[in-house]
C-alpha cells in the first residue's frame, strides 16, 4: 500500500467497488419491469409525431449472464487482491506467482543441469545444448558490459582473447562471475615524479609492447619505472596474483595511446565487475563459465581468427 | 420478437407491466427437403470433412496443418510461417471480409445460410434431435408429455449423441494446435495437460451450448453481421422474398378450387414456411434482420406449391427491384453487375493476387537485425571501428540451410564471420556478428550513425539462390 499514504484510499476503493456491484444488482432487481401500452406494446413515449419507443425485451439468459458476472466479481474479489488492501483468501501476489514459475522452471531444468554438473568444462563447451543455454545466460547477464560477442569495450575486458588479469581457466571465470572482482590501480603520478617524468614513463610503457612511442622519452622514463615495478614487475609482464596487467602485450583495457596511459598513471582506476551469485545459481554459473571459456578456446586458433570474408 | 404493429393506430389504451427480460420461445424447426436443403447439406459435409479431416493429414513426417503456438511456427503444408508472417493473416482477413461484402451484395446472407459454423452445427445437432425425437410435431408432443421411460431414453440418447459429437469437435479443434495423433493417445490414457483439457472441454461446451441450446439466439442477439447487413444490401441484392403480389390475399382453399374465384392469391396460408424457419420468423412479413438466408422456407413452399399444382417460386431468391418492376430472371441477373459488385470483385481479385504473389515470392528464410544493446562502437586493432550486431536467421523451409553474411553501405566494411552459419529445418538461430570499418573509411564518413545493410545469402541453395537484405546502422564514435 505504498502508493497511498493513508488507509482512506483503500476504503475509498472498497466503497466504490462494493457500491458498484450492489448498484448493479439493485438496478437489475428494480428496473427489470416496464410499463407498456397493452394494445400496441409501446412505452407510450412518442417523438416527432409518430416515432414511438417499442417494448423490445432482452432475452432472459442475457440477464442471467449479467448476474453471473456479478457473482464472478464477488468470488474473484474474495479470492484475489482487488478490494483495497484486502489480500484475498488465496494470498496471491505477482511476485509469488513469479517465484512459483521460477521454481517450476528450475524443476524442469533440474535434470538438464544435473547432466551438465557431471560434465567437465571442455565437454560442456562441446555440448550444443549447454552452449545454447550459456549463450542466452551471457546475452541476458553479461552482454550489457562485455557486448554480445564478448569482446568488451574500453574498460570492459575482452573475453575472447587469452589475456586474463587475475588467473585463468574455468574455475577462475566461475569465481569471477559468482563473486565479482575489483581491479585497482592507485594514482601513481606523485610517486613517479614531475609531469615530464610521467610522460616519459608512459612512453616507456608503450615501448614495452612495441606500440607507437617516442624513443627518447622512453629512454628517459625507464629509470622511473621502478614505481610501477612493484605490481607490474621489473620487466612489466604483470603479476597475475595481484591482478596487475601485463604491459608488454598490446591489450589496452583502459584505452590506447600516450594520453590514456598518462591518465592512468596520474588518476589510477578502480574497475568493478559485480557479483552474480545472487542472480545465477551455481549450476547456471558453471554453464556460463564454460561458455565464456569457450569464447577464447574456439577450436584451432588459426581458423578461429582467420580473415573475415 | 413479433412486434410489428400498425403505426396508424396510436390509441392510448390500457396499460400493463411487462418484464424487460423475455424468456425465449423454443423453436421447433420442421425438417425440410428440396433443392436448397441439398445444397445446405452438401456444404455441411464439405466444411465438416475439411474441419475434422485436415488435422489427420501428414506432410514430411509431421501434421500437414499445425499451428504450433509453443514454438511459434505455423505449418500449412509445405509452408512454414513465423510470427513475422502475420501480415498474411491480415491478407486472409481482408480477403474474407471482401468476399463477405461481395457475396452479401450479390446474394444476401449466403455465409449465414450455408457455411457459418453456427448454422452448420445447428443443422447437425438438429439432425441428431430429429433421429432421437422425431420431427417438429413429435418433438413438441414429447416436450409437453410427462417424464416417462421413453422420454428419458429419447432425451438422454440425444444428449449423449450431442455431447459425444461436441467432445469430438473440441478434440479436433485442439488438434490444430497440438499434434492430433499424440493428442489422441493422451486422451485415451487421460494424460492431457491442463490447458489441453481446458480447450477440449471449453470448445466442446461452446459447440454443445451454441448448437444445442442457443441456436437462433446467437444469430439474433450476438452476431454483429445481422446488424450491419442493411449496409451491404441494396435493392438489387438477392434476398429470400415472398411474392406478396402473387400470394396475397392468403387463405385456405381446396386443391380443385380456382383461387381467383374466391378472390385469393396463391398463398394457401399453411404456415409451413414459418414452421421450418430456424429463427422462427414469418418470411411473408418481408425481409427481417433475423432471416439468415437459409432458404428452408423456399424448399418448404415449393413443396406445397407442387402439391397444390401451382407454379413454384412463391417464396424465392429475388431482388426488391425484380419484385417491384416485374423483371425477368435474366434482367434481374444482369443487375448483379453493378458498380458496387464490380468494385468489390476487382478489389478482391487484386488482393488475392497480391497475397498469392507475395506468398509465391516469399523468401525461404528471414533475418532480423538487432544492434548490440550495450556496445555502441569500439576501436580494435589498427584503429578499425567495430560494431556488434545480433542477427536472427529464421529458416522457413524444412531443409537445413547454410548462410553467409555480408555487409555494405560504408567503404571497407568487413564482417568478422569465420564459417557459414547452418540453420536446421524450421529453426531460428541467433548469430552474433562483428562488423569492422577501416580507420580511413570511418574517419571519412565522420562520427555518428551511418546506414548500412546486411546481405544474408543462402549458399548451398538447392533451389533458387536467395538473398535477404536488412537495414541497420553503423556507429562511428567521436
XYZ file of C-alpha atoms in Angstrom:
787
model
C 0.000 0.000 0.000
C 2.953 2.229 -0.578
C 1.165 4.070 -3.356
C -1.273 5.614 -0.943
C -0.408 7.446 2.190
C -3.470 6.679 4.256
C -5.872 3.779 4.528
C -8.645 6.133 3.474
C -7.948 5.354 -0.203
C -8.221 1.664 0.465
C -11.671 2.188 1.925
C -12.488 4.538 -0.926
C -11.715 1.789 -3.471
C -13.649 -0.778 -1.436
C -16.655 1.512 -1.232
C -16.693 2.185 -4.961
C -16.261 -1.492 -5.871
C -18.819 -2.885 -3.461
C -21.164 0.020 -4.104
C -20.889 -0.541 -7.852
C -21.712 -4.231 -7.516
C -24.630 -3.514 -5.203
C -25.890 -0.877 -7.602
C -25.810 -3.369 -10.488
C -27.879 -5.846 -8.508
C -30.236 -3.091 -7.377
C -30.799 -1.911 -10.949
C -31.407 -5.475 -12.117
C -33.961 -6.056 -9.354
C -35.781 -2.747 -9.557
C -35.684 -1.842 -13.204
C -36.498 -5.185 -14.752
C -40.128 -4.261 -15.245
C -41.517 -1.624 -17.509
C -44.939 -0.237 -18.225
C -46.171 -0.606 -21.779
C -49.370 0.158 -23.604
C -51.207 -3.115 -23.653
C -52.685 -2.637 -27.081
C -49.659 -1.750 -29.171
C -46.741 -2.907 -26.997
C -45.156 0.564 -26.979
C -43.989 2.503 -23.942
C -46.257 5.429 -24.675
C -43.289 7.702 -25.442
C -43.741 9.496 -28.746
C -41.375 11.879 -30.520
C -41.594 13.736 -33.809
C -45.280 12.979 -34.210
C -45.083 9.252 -34.839
C -41.744 7.969 -33.577
C -42.586 5.600 -30.762
C -40.480 3.614 -28.355
C -41.432 -0.011 -28.558
C -41.023 -2.549 -25.805
C -38.116 -4.646 -27.042
C -37.236 -7.002 -24.214
C -33.820 -8.605 -23.879
C -33.676 -12.384 -23.724
C -33.689 -13.552 -20.143
C -30.460 -15.555 -20.445
C -28.807 -12.240 -21.145
C -29.790 -11.087 -17.678
C -28.566 -14.448 -16.407
C -25.131 -13.717 -17.854
C -25.165 -10.331 -16.160
C -25.938 -11.887 -12.798
C -23.177 -14.419 -13.432
C -20.645 -11.639 -13.942
C -21.676 -10.104 -10.632
C -21.287 -13.476 -8.907
C -17.944 -13.921 -10.623
C -16.812 -10.500 -9.423
C -17.732 -11.324 -5.829
C -15.902 -14.659 -5.925
C -12.914 -13.096 -7.650
C -12.651 -10.292 -5.111
C -12.854 -12.801 -2.298
C -10.021 -14.906 -3.755
C -7.686 -12.298 -5.212
C -6.479 -8.865 -4.135
C -8.688 -6.171 -5.590
C -10.654 -4.727 -2.728
C -8.323 -2.041 -1.441
C -5.653 -3.550 0.777
C -7.535 -6.836 1.148
C -5.102 -9.543 0.059
C -7.703 -12.136 -0.889
C -8.040 -15.595 0.601
C -5.648 -17.193 -1.910
C -2.891 -14.823 -0.786
C -1.892 -14.372 -4.389
C 0.754 -11.904 -5.437
C 2.532 -11.329 -8.724
C 5.878 -11.758 -7.010
C 4.670 -15.044 -5.544
C 3.479 -16.223 -8.925
C 6.806 -15.311 -10.495
C 8.612 -17.230 -7.758
C 6.332 -20.221 -8.291
C 7.004 -20.144 -12.022
C 10.715 -19.857 -11.403
C 10.561 -22.848 -9.081
C 8.653 -24.790 -11.718
C 11.156 -23.821 -14.402
C 14.029 -24.819 -12.124
C 12.354 -28.142 -11.591
C 12.010 -28.800 -15.324
C 15.591 -27.710 -15.885
C 16.957 -29.751 -12.977
C 17.665 -32.970 -14.924
C 19.384 -30.954 -17.630
C 21.622 -29.128 -15.181
C 22.277 -32.387 -13.383
C 23.725 -33.705 -16.618
C 25.792 -30.529 -17.023
C 27.133 -30.728 -13.475
C 28.562 -34.165 -14.236
C 30.495 -32.833 -17.226
C 33.897 -31.157 -17.414
C 34.257 -27.677 -18.914
C 35.711 -28.981 -22.201
C 32.822 -31.397 -22.587
C 30.360 -28.619 -21.774
C 31.955 -26.378 -24.376
C 31.335 -29.116 -26.941
C 27.721 -29.624 -25.858
C 25.388 -27.759 -28.187
C 22.556 -27.599 -25.667
C 24.787 -26.348 -22.867
C 26.316 -23.712 -25.106
C 22.847 -22.634 -26.261
C 21.873 -22.073 -22.626
C 25.248 -20.483 -21.922
C 24.780 -18.040 -24.771
C 21.376 -16.967 -23.501
C 22.728 -16.551 -19.975
C 25.565 -14.484 -21.409
C 23.326 -12.272 -23.502
C 20.994 -11.694 -20.566
C 23.592 -11.131 -17.863
C 26.946 -10.234 -19.360
C 26.398 -8.651 -22.776
C 25.405 -5.365 -21.171
C 29.072 -4.681 -20.406
C 31.055 -7.203 -22.407
C 28.992 -6.943 -25.597
C 27.010 -9.677 -27.319
C 30.186 -11.086 -28.820
C 32.092 -10.944 -25.532
C 34.780 -8.683 -26.915
C 34.162 -5.999 -24.364
C 34.909 -2.361 -24.850
C 37.023 0.306 -23.188
C 37.335 -0.678 -19.501
C 35.282 -3.820 -20.109
C 37.616 -6.732 -20.748
C 37.587 -8.679 -23.960
C 36.634 -12.246 -23.036
C 37.557 -13.794 -26.345
C 41.312 -13.293 -26.152
C 43.615 -15.212 -23.876
C 44.566 -12.296 -21.694
C 43.382 -12.858 -18.141
C 44.202 -10.357 -15.416
C 43.944 -12.394 -12.244
C 44.186 -16.008 -13.288
C 42.826 -18.245 -15.992
C 40.742 -21.294 -16.538
C 37.109 -22.140 -16.000
C 37.297 -22.043 -12.209
C 38.722 -18.527 -12.277
C 35.925 -17.430 -14.615
C 33.274 -19.098 -12.479
C 34.633 -17.444 -9.332
C 34.689 -14.078 -11.067
C 31.073 -14.477 -12.184
C 29.878 -15.552 -8.757
C 31.849 -13.178 -6.540
C 32.688 -10.345 -8.874
C 36.059 -8.673 -8.981
C 37.563 -5.356 -8.163
C 40.586 -4.085 -10.051
C 42.518 -1.218 -8.521
C 45.402 0.800 -9.821
C 46.410 3.538 -7.350
C 47.225 7.054 -8.608
C 51.000 6.994 -9.156
C 51.681 10.476 -10.554
C 53.319 11.783 -7.361
C 55.416 8.639 -6.922
C 56.723 8.826 -10.467
C 57.666 12.468 -10.262
C 57.038 15.541 -12.401
C 54.533 15.607 -15.268
C 57.529 15.311 -17.580
C 58.570 12.111 -15.781
C 55.059 10.742 -16.089
C 55.111 11.375 -19.828
C 58.454 9.646 -20.138
C 57.276 6.619 -18.142
C 54.148 6.419 -20.302
C 56.339 6.289 -23.391
C 58.486 3.615 -21.785
C 55.360 1.590 -21.019
C 54.253 1.918 -24.637
C 57.667 0.822 -25.810
C 57.402 -2.397 -23.782
C 54.816 -3.760 -26.183
C 56.321 -2.127 -29.230
C 53.409 0.264 -29.513
C 53.879 3.688 -31.071
C 56.090 5.773 -28.739
C 58.750 8.437 -28.505
C 62.032 6.525 -28.186
C 63.921 9.317 -26.413
C 61.168 9.854 -23.858
C 61.026 6.118 -23.318
C 64.736 6.003 -22.645
C 64.332 8.797 -20.103
C 61.330 7.122 -18.494
C 62.982 3.759 -17.974
C 64.628 4.786 -14.720
C 61.333 5.991 -13.258
C 59.523 2.699 -13.966
C 60.630 1.422 -10.586
C 57.486 2.898 -9.031
C 55.424 0.632 -11.310
C 57.554 -2.456 -10.972
C 56.158 -3.321 -7.536
C 52.982 -4.546 -9.205
C 53.750 -4.874 -12.898
C 57.143 -6.455 -12.349
C 60.556 -5.159 -13.330
C 60.021 -6.383 -16.887
C 56.448 -5.035 -16.996
C 54.993 -8.502 -17.563
C 52.474 -8.035 -14.794
C 51.609 -10.232 -11.847
C 48.507 -12.383 -12.107
C 48.457 -12.985 -8.383
C 47.849 -9.274 -7.875
C 45.700 -8.830 -10.918
C 48.291 -6.489 -12.362
C 48.096 -6.422 -16.156
C 50.882 -7.409 -18.480
C 52.157 -4.203 -20.098
C 54.166 -5.951 -22.791
C 51.194 -7.133 -24.850
C 49.046 -4.895 -26.967
C 45.912 -5.324 -24.869
C 44.920 -1.897 -23.567
C 41.871 -2.271 -21.327
C 41.549 1.383 -20.423
C 42.466 2.991 -23.681
C 45.275 3.004 -26.135
C 47.973 5.623 -26.667
C 50.071 8.057 -24.667
C 47.217 10.161 -23.280
C 45.368 7.123 -21.921
C 48.472 5.760 -20.202
C 49.284 9.160 -18.689
C 45.743 9.455 -17.373
C 46.050 6.001 -15.854
C 49.350 6.829 -14.095
C 48.003 10.105 -12.747
C 44.482 9.095 -11.817
C 44.620 5.401 -11.213
C 41.463 3.396 -11.685
C 39.032 1.308 -9.724
C 37.255 -1.118 -12.008
C 34.405 -3.280 -10.775
C 32.892 -6.453 -12.036
C 29.724 -7.008 -9.969
C 28.954 -10.300 -8.270
C 26.279 -12.525 -9.841
C 25.828 -15.182 -7.169
C 22.510 -13.615 -6.193
C 21.247 -13.767 -9.759
C 22.653 -17.039 -11.028
C 22.543 -20.444 -9.427
C 25.832 -22.388 -9.110
C 24.637 -24.632 -11.974
C 23.986 -21.656 -14.203
C 27.322 -20.169 -13.240
C 29.074 -23.368 -14.255
C 27.424 -23.452 -17.680
C 28.043 -19.739 -18.169
C 31.709 -20.069 -17.158
C 32.131 -22.884 -19.678
C 30.542 -20.676 -22.335
C 32.862 -17.756 -21.546
C 35.826 -20.112 -21.536
C 34.766 -21.443 -24.925
C 34.803 -17.897 -26.349
C 38.590 -17.868 -26.132
C 39.034 -21.542 -26.995
C 37.125 -21.859 -30.239
C 38.795 -24.867 -31.801
C 42.051 -24.274 -33.602
C 43.059 -20.636 -33.055
C 44.243 -20.317 -36.653
C 40.864 -20.998 -38.172
C 39.053 -19.110 -35.433
C 40.967 -15.943 -36.198
C 41.007 -16.313 -39.963
C 40.410 -13.228 -42.043
C 36.812 -12.146 -42.304
C 35.102 -12.984 -45.557
C -39.822 -10.525 -31.431
C -43.085 -10.192 -33.205
C -43.680 -6.526 -32.606
C -44.892 -5.447 -35.979
C -47.810 -3.192 -35.394
C -49.910 -0.899 -37.429
C -48.358 2.506 -36.969
C -51.514 4.384 -37.916
C -53.191 3.480 -34.656
C -51.668 5.208 -31.652
C -54.605 4.802 -29.407
C -53.805 5.451 -25.776
C -55.237 2.231 -24.473
C -54.806 0.037 -21.454
C -51.508 -0.102 -19.618
C -49.691 -3.201 -18.374
C -46.377 -4.022 -16.773
C -44.053 -6.443 -18.526
C -40.631 -7.853 -17.739
C -37.722 -6.271 -19.530
C -36.300 -9.731 -19.872
C -38.094 -12.176 -22.047
C -37.993 -15.917 -21.735
C -37.072 -17.142 -25.183
C -39.644 -19.192 -27.002
C -38.410 -22.570 -28.059
C -38.393 -23.008 -31.797
C -39.091 -26.400 -33.286
C -37.892 -26.164 -36.864
C -39.537 -28.699 -39.112
C -37.295 -30.838 -41.299
C -37.295 -29.799 -44.923
C -36.176 -31.365 -48.179
C -35.546 -29.783 -51.516
C -33.062 -28.198 -53.847
C -31.590 -25.665 -51.429
C -31.640 -28.010 -48.499
C -29.489 -30.403 -50.560
C -27.054 -27.577 -51.119
C -27.043 -26.795 -47.436
C -26.276 -30.412 -46.584
C -23.569 -30.544 -49.231
C -21.884 -27.584 -47.557
C -22.282 -29.143 -44.147
C -20.455 -32.206 -45.443
C -17.732 -30.246 -47.195
C -16.961 -27.935 -44.282
C -17.053 -30.735 -41.743
C -14.931 -33.164 -43.752
C -12.360 -30.394 -44.084
C -12.550 -29.463 -40.401
C -12.453 -32.993 -38.970
C -10.205 -34.475 -41.652
C -7.468 -31.906 -42.094
C -5.572 -32.402 -38.817
C -5.121 -36.083 -39.669
C -3.232 -35.408 -42.880
C 0.543 -35.835 -42.737
C 3.279 -33.944 -44.536
C 7.025 -34.533 -44.256
C 6.538 -36.760 -41.191
C 4.570 -34.142 -39.360
C 0.990 -32.906 -39.266
C 0.162 -31.112 -42.520
C -1.698 -28.289 -40.807
C -0.404 -27.454 -37.364
C -0.427 -24.145 -35.550
C 2.349 -24.737 -33.071
C 1.891 -21.951 -30.566
C 4.609 -23.189 -28.249
C 7.425 -22.817 -30.764
C 5.532 -20.151 -32.711
C 5.620 -21.947 -36.042
C 2.564 -22.330 -38.221
C 2.806 -25.222 -40.627
C 0.425 -25.308 -43.571
C 1.512 -27.989 -45.999
C 4.958 -27.012 -47.233
C 4.603 -23.537 -45.812
C 6.337 -22.685 -42.534
C 5.076 -19.391 -41.148
C 6.689 -17.354 -38.399
C 5.080 -14.691 -36.201
C 6.742 -12.215 -38.577
C 4.463 -13.550 -41.307
C 1.403 -12.264 -39.524
C 0.807 -9.958 -42.473
C -0.572 -12.988 -44.333
C -3.208 -13.380 -41.675
C -4.123 -9.774 -42.294
C -4.334 -10.583 -46.003
C -6.546 -13.569 -45.270
C -8.845 -11.485 -43.100
C -9.114 -8.772 -45.757
C -9.900 -11.396 -48.382
C -12.542 -12.921 -46.119
C -14.049 -9.519 -45.461
C -14.194 -8.569 -49.143
C -15.561 -11.960 -50.097
C -18.258 -11.424 -47.481
C -19.036 -7.952 -48.859
C -19.190 -9.311 -52.394
C -21.388 -12.314 -51.659
C -23.646 -10.246 -49.441
C -24.087 -7.545 -52.061
C -24.962 -10.145 -54.702
C -26.992 -12.696 -52.824
C -27.502 -11.643 -49.223
C -26.527 -13.791 -46.291
C -25.125 -16.756 -48.181
C -22.496 -17.197 -45.467
C -25.092 -17.407 -42.694
C -27.354 -19.789 -44.540
C -24.788 -22.240 -45.808
C -21.364 -22.021 -44.241
C -21.481 -20.292 -40.856
C -20.421 -22.744 -38.119
C -23.402 -21.652 -36.047
C -25.759 -22.753 -38.837
C -23.781 -25.838 -39.742
C -23.543 -27.167 -36.185
C -27.166 -26.297 -35.501
C -28.037 -28.295 -38.604
C -26.032 -31.271 -37.350
C -27.478 -31.051 -33.841
C -30.977 -30.766 -35.282
C -30.327 -33.892 -37.300
C -29.445 -35.761 -34.079
C -32.544 -34.302 -32.457
C -34.618 -35.496 -35.374
C -33.153 -39.019 -35.132
C -33.972 -39.326 -31.444
C -37.131 -37.311 -31.002
C -38.757 -37.218 -34.407
C -39.919 -34.241 -36.389
C -41.499 -30.977 -35.231
C -44.894 -32.255 -34.082
C -43.392 -35.280 -32.316
C -40.824 -33.096 -30.579
C -43.488 -30.684 -29.376
C -45.583 -33.578 -28.121
C -42.594 -35.122 -26.392
C -41.712 -31.846 -24.649
C -45.286 -31.468 -23.430
C -45.552 -35.085 -22.291
C -44.800 -36.073 -18.690
C -41.441 -37.708 -17.984
C -41.503 -41.428 -18.600
C -39.091 -44.129 -19.664
C -39.407 -43.372 -23.335
C -38.901 -39.656 -22.871
C -35.828 -40.224 -20.721
C -34.474 -42.622 -23.311
C -35.065 -40.296 -26.233
C -33.849 -37.142 -24.497
C -30.919 -38.926 -22.888
C -29.895 -40.502 -26.156
C -29.995 -37.142 -27.874
C -27.922 -35.502 -25.139
C -25.392 -38.319 -25.234
C -25.036 -38.019 -29.013
C -24.723 -34.240 -28.729
C -22.092 -34.441 -26.005
C -20.021 -37.066 -27.815
C -20.146 -35.073 -31.029
C -19.243 -31.869 -29.182
C -16.321 -33.551 -27.430
C -15.037 -34.827 -30.724
C -15.309 -31.301 -32.092
C -13.349 -29.893 -29.140
C -10.740 -32.600 -29.553
C -10.393 -31.808 -33.268
C -10.096 -28.102 -32.551
C -7.231 -28.643 -30.119
C -5.737 -30.997 -32.711
C -4.938 -27.995 -34.860
C -2.662 -26.619 -32.154
C -1.069 -29.737 -30.773
C -0.325 -32.843 -32.851
C -3.641 -34.687 -33.015
C -2.226 -38.204 -33.156
C -0.322 -37.890 -29.898
C -3.266 -35.911 -28.530
C -5.496 -38.891 -29.289
C -3.131 -41.181 -27.413
C -3.085 -38.830 -24.425
C -6.877 -38.666 -24.421
C -7.073 -42.445 -24.273
C -4.699 -42.503 -21.311
C -6.338 -39.359 -19.815
C -2.901 -37.748 -19.843
C -3.701 -34.340 -21.327
C -2.139 -31.224 -19.909
C -4.394 -28.774 -18.043
C -4.661 -26.371 -20.971
C -5.451 -29.150 -23.402
C -8.212 -30.328 -21.094
C -9.490 -26.801 -20.768
C -9.673 -26.130 -24.504
C -11.072 -29.519 -25.432
C -13.815 -29.120 -22.849
C -14.331 -25.430 -23.497
C -14.714 -25.836 -27.228
C -16.920 -28.880 -26.723
C -19.068 -26.928 -24.306
C -19.293 -23.992 -26.703
C -20.387 -26.296 -29.538
C -22.903 -28.080 -27.318
C -24.344 -24.883 -25.910
C -24.443 -22.893 -29.127
C -25.714 -25.589 -31.467
C -27.864 -27.414 -28.945
C -29.474 -24.594 -26.997
C -28.576 -21.085 -28.114
C -29.128 -21.674 -31.819
C -31.029 -18.750 -33.361
C -30.372 -16.635 -30.254
C -26.745 -16.359 -31.324
C -27.811 -15.020 -34.728
C -30.399 -12.697 -33.275
C -28.633 -11.227 -30.274
C -24.923 -11.878 -30.546
C -23.900 -11.852 -34.169
C -22.996 -8.377 -35.429
C -23.426 -9.392 -39.053
C -27.208 -9.295 -38.722
C -26.941 -5.686 -37.625
C -24.868 -4.347 -40.444
C -26.295 -6.378 -43.268
C -28.522 -3.410 -44.092
C -25.392 -1.502 -45.100
C -24.474 -4.246 -47.539
C -27.884 -4.819 -49.088
C -29.381 -2.732 -51.824
C -32.468 -3.159 -53.958
C -30.622 -5.427 -56.383
C -29.437 -7.854 -53.722
C -30.914 -11.302 -53.972
C -32.893 -11.938 -50.829
C -35.349 -14.586 -49.836
C -38.620 -12.954 -50.710
C -42.257 -13.743 -50.548
C -44.035 -12.580 -53.708
C -46.848 -10.759 -51.966
C -48.443 -9.654 -55.211
C -48.885 -13.244 -56.259
C -49.589 -14.745 -52.858
C -51.951 -12.291 -51.202
C -54.681 -12.333 -50.161
C -53.899 -15.584 -48.368
C -56.396 -18.192 -47.458
C -57.201 -21.850 -47.329
C -58.844 -23.424 -50.338
C -59.415 -26.853 -51.769
C -56.976 -28.261 -54.262
C -59.526 -28.174 -57.050
C -60.853 -24.701 -56.315
C -59.632 -21.891 -58.536
C -58.263 -19.282 -56.121
C -59.322 -16.430 -58.356
C -62.934 -17.373 -57.981
C -62.575 -16.912 -54.211
C -60.568 -13.713 -54.636
C -57.460 -15.363 -53.165
C -53.792 -15.271 -54.107
C -51.554 -18.334 -54.372
C -50.610 -18.488 -50.681
C -52.651 -21.201 -49.018
C -51.638 -19.904 -45.566
C -50.468 -23.333 -44.500
C -47.758 -21.868 -42.255
C -45.145 -24.425 -43.291
C -42.696 -21.641 -44.186
C -42.922 -20.457 -40.581
C -42.611 -23.964 -39.153
C -39.376 -24.724 -40.984
C -37.724 -21.412 -40.126
C -34.788 -21.966 -37.761
C -35.063 -18.394 -36.441
C -38.828 -18.580 -36.083
C -39.834 -15.708 -38.346
C -42.573 -15.356 -40.940
C -40.860 -14.526 -44.236
C -44.175 -13.246 -45.592
C -43.685 -10.157 -43.440
C -40.771 -9.194 -45.672
C -37.042 -9.054 -45.049
C -36.130 -9.156 -41.370
C -32.780 -8.979 -39.691
C -33.379 -12.414 -38.168
C -33.504 -14.028 -41.604
C -30.229 -15.918 -42.019
C -30.954 -16.722 -45.651
C -31.037 -20.482 -45.198
C -33.851 -20.817 -47.800
C -35.629 -23.558 -45.867
C -38.882 -21.649 -46.492
C -38.252 -21.746 -50.249
C -37.965 -25.517 -50.242
C -40.990 -25.828 -47.963
C -43.180 -23.502 -50.034
C -42.111 -25.072 -53.335
C -43.167 -28.433 -51.911
C -46.618 -27.077 -51.069
C -46.962 -25.316 -54.430
C -46.088 -28.590 -56.106
C -48.765 -30.410 -54.121
C -51.295 -27.740 -54.983
C -50.346 -27.894 -58.641
C -49.216 -24.260 -58.672
C -46.050 -22.817 -60.105
C -43.124 -22.911 -57.636
C -41.404 -19.717 -56.566
C -44.000 -18.011 -54.394
C -41.121 -17.676 -51.974
C -37.849 -17.433 -53.896
C -34.495 -15.736 -54.235
C -35.450 -12.408 -55.764
C -34.358 -8.803 -55.581
C -36.567 -5.998 -54.409
C -36.360 -4.389 -57.833
C -37.298 -7.570 -59.629
C -40.433 -7.886 -57.488
C -41.435 -4.257 -57.878
C -40.640 -3.900 -61.559
C -41.553 -7.442 -62.598
C -38.142 -8.140 -64.052
C -37.387 -11.411 -65.778
C -34.687 -13.633 -64.305
C -32.218 -12.539 -66.964
C -32.919 -8.866 -66.282
C -32.529 -9.457 -62.586
C -29.183 -11.201 -63.012
C -27.909 -8.507 -65.338
C -28.323 -6.075 -62.499
C -25.872 -8.113 -60.473
C -23.134 -6.444 -62.497
C -23.492 -3.077 -60.849
C -20.588 -0.797 -59.874
C -20.574 -1.857 -56.261
C -20.277 -5.536 -57.125
C -17.686 -4.880 -59.808
C -15.562 -2.799 -57.446
C -15.752 -5.453 -54.730
C -14.761 -8.093 -57.276
C -11.876 -6.027 -58.602
C -10.504 -5.335 -55.118
C -10.930 -8.960 -54.138
C -9.081 -10.205 -57.224
C -6.358 -7.641 -56.617
C -5.807 -8.627 -53.002
C -5.952 -12.350 -53.686
C -3.404 -11.788 -56.442
C -1.164 -9.699 -54.212
C -1.250 -12.140 -51.294
C -0.746 -15.098 -53.640
C 2.204 -13.458 -55.374
C 3.842 -12.436 -52.142
C 3.444 -15.972 -50.783
C 4.920 -17.348 -54.005
C 7.879 -14.973 -53.897
C 8.368 -15.380 -50.187
C 11.987 -15.770 -49.144
C 12.947 -19.223 -47.822
C 14.356 -17.533 -44.735
C 14.001 -14.373 -42.729
C 16.520 -12.177 -40.980
C 16.116 -9.785 -38.092
C 18.998 -7.475 -37.239
C 19.365 -6.221 -33.693
C 22.211 -3.882 -32.856
C 24.087 -4.832 -29.729
C 22.204 -3.233 -26.879
C 25.300 -2.366 -24.880
C 28.295 -1.544 -27.017
C 27.799 1.360 -29.380
C 31.151 1.036 -31.057
C 34.711 0.147 -30.141
C 38.144 0.541 -31.592
C 40.104 -2.597 -32.350
C 43.494 -3.293 -33.937
C 44.804 -0.748 -36.416
C 42.203 1.723 -35.257
C 39.416 -0.125 -37.020
C 35.933 0.726 -35.783
C 33.852 -2.255 -34.748
C 30.100 -2.509 -34.209
C 28.367 -5.605 -32.921
C 25.030 -6.965 -34.122
C 22.899 -9.921 -33.380
C 21.188 -11.425 -36.399
C 18.321 -13.815 -36.054
C 18.130 -16.088 -39.065
C 14.861 -17.963 -39.394
C 14.736 -20.947 -41.688
C 11.286 -21.007 -43.292
C 11.809 -24.306 -45.040
C 12.058 -27.874 -43.856
C 15.621 -28.387 -45.034
C 18.839 -27.353 -43.340
C 20.190 -24.206 -44.946
C 23.611 -22.558 -44.834
C 24.094 -18.832 -44.860
C 26.844 -16.308 -45.430
C 26.646 -12.773 -44.113
C 27.970 -9.679 -45.849
C 27.591 -6.013 -45.002
C 27.801 -2.946 -47.202
C 26.983 0.726 -47.084
C 30.360 2.068 -45.909
C 33.633 1.614 -47.785
C 35.960 -1.040 -46.375
C 33.307 -2.860 -44.305
C 34.196 -6.332 -43.152
C 32.097 -8.933 -41.410
C 34.076 -10.907 -38.890
C 32.470 -14.239 -39.634
C 34.619 -17.295 -39.919
C 32.325 -20.017 -41.161
C 28.951 -20.395 -42.811
C 26.010 -20.440 -40.475
C 23.914 -23.543 -40.530
C 20.282 -23.367 -39.502
C 18.243 -26.549 -39.128
C 14.771 -27.156 -40.581
C 12.216 -24.598 -39.394
C 14.652 -23.382 -36.777
C 15.687 -19.891 -35.843
C 19.206 -19.052 -34.800
C 20.821 -16.011 -33.257
C 24.223 -15.153 -34.650
C 26.498 -12.529 -33.141
C 28.332 -10.653 -35.838
C 31.078 -8.036 -35.550
C 31.356 -5.593 -38.410
C 34.503 -3.520 -38.838
C 35.078 -0.395 -40.831
C 38.617 0.651 -41.740
C 40.075 3.646 -39.896
C 40.335 5.762 -43.061
C 36.841 4.969 -44.250
C 35.370 5.639 -40.817
C 37.152 8.958 -40.486
C 35.938 9.968 -43.899
C 32.342 9.022 -43.106
C 32.571 11.096 -39.938
C 31.241 10.398 -36.462
C 27.624 9.439 -35.908
C 25.348 6.791 -37.271
C 25.517 5.568 -40.836
C 23.041 3.430 -42.643
C 24.370 0.069 -43.689
C 22.686 -3.150 -44.705
C 23.293 -6.810 -44.263
C 23.016 -9.217 -47.150
C 22.379 -12.704 -45.880
C 22.835 -15.174 -48.671
C 21.842 -18.795 -48.818
C 24.967 -20.572 -50.026
C 24.045 -24.194 -50.529
C 20.892 -23.350 -52.430
C 19.444 -26.473 -53.941
C 16.674 -24.299 -55.257
C 16.987 -20.742 -56.478
C 19.635 -18.540 -54.866
C 18.185 -16.277 -52.242
C 19.401 -13.143 -50.540
C 17.708 -11.227 -47.769
C 18.722 -7.617 -47.267
C 18.135 -5.958 -43.906
C 18.879 -2.401 -42.890
C 20.798 -1.340 -39.798
C 23.075 1.437 -38.638
C 26.797 1.586 -38.067
C 28.071 3.975 -35.426
C 31.421 5.739 -35.660
C 32.445 7.268 -32.329
C 33.741 10.796 -31.975
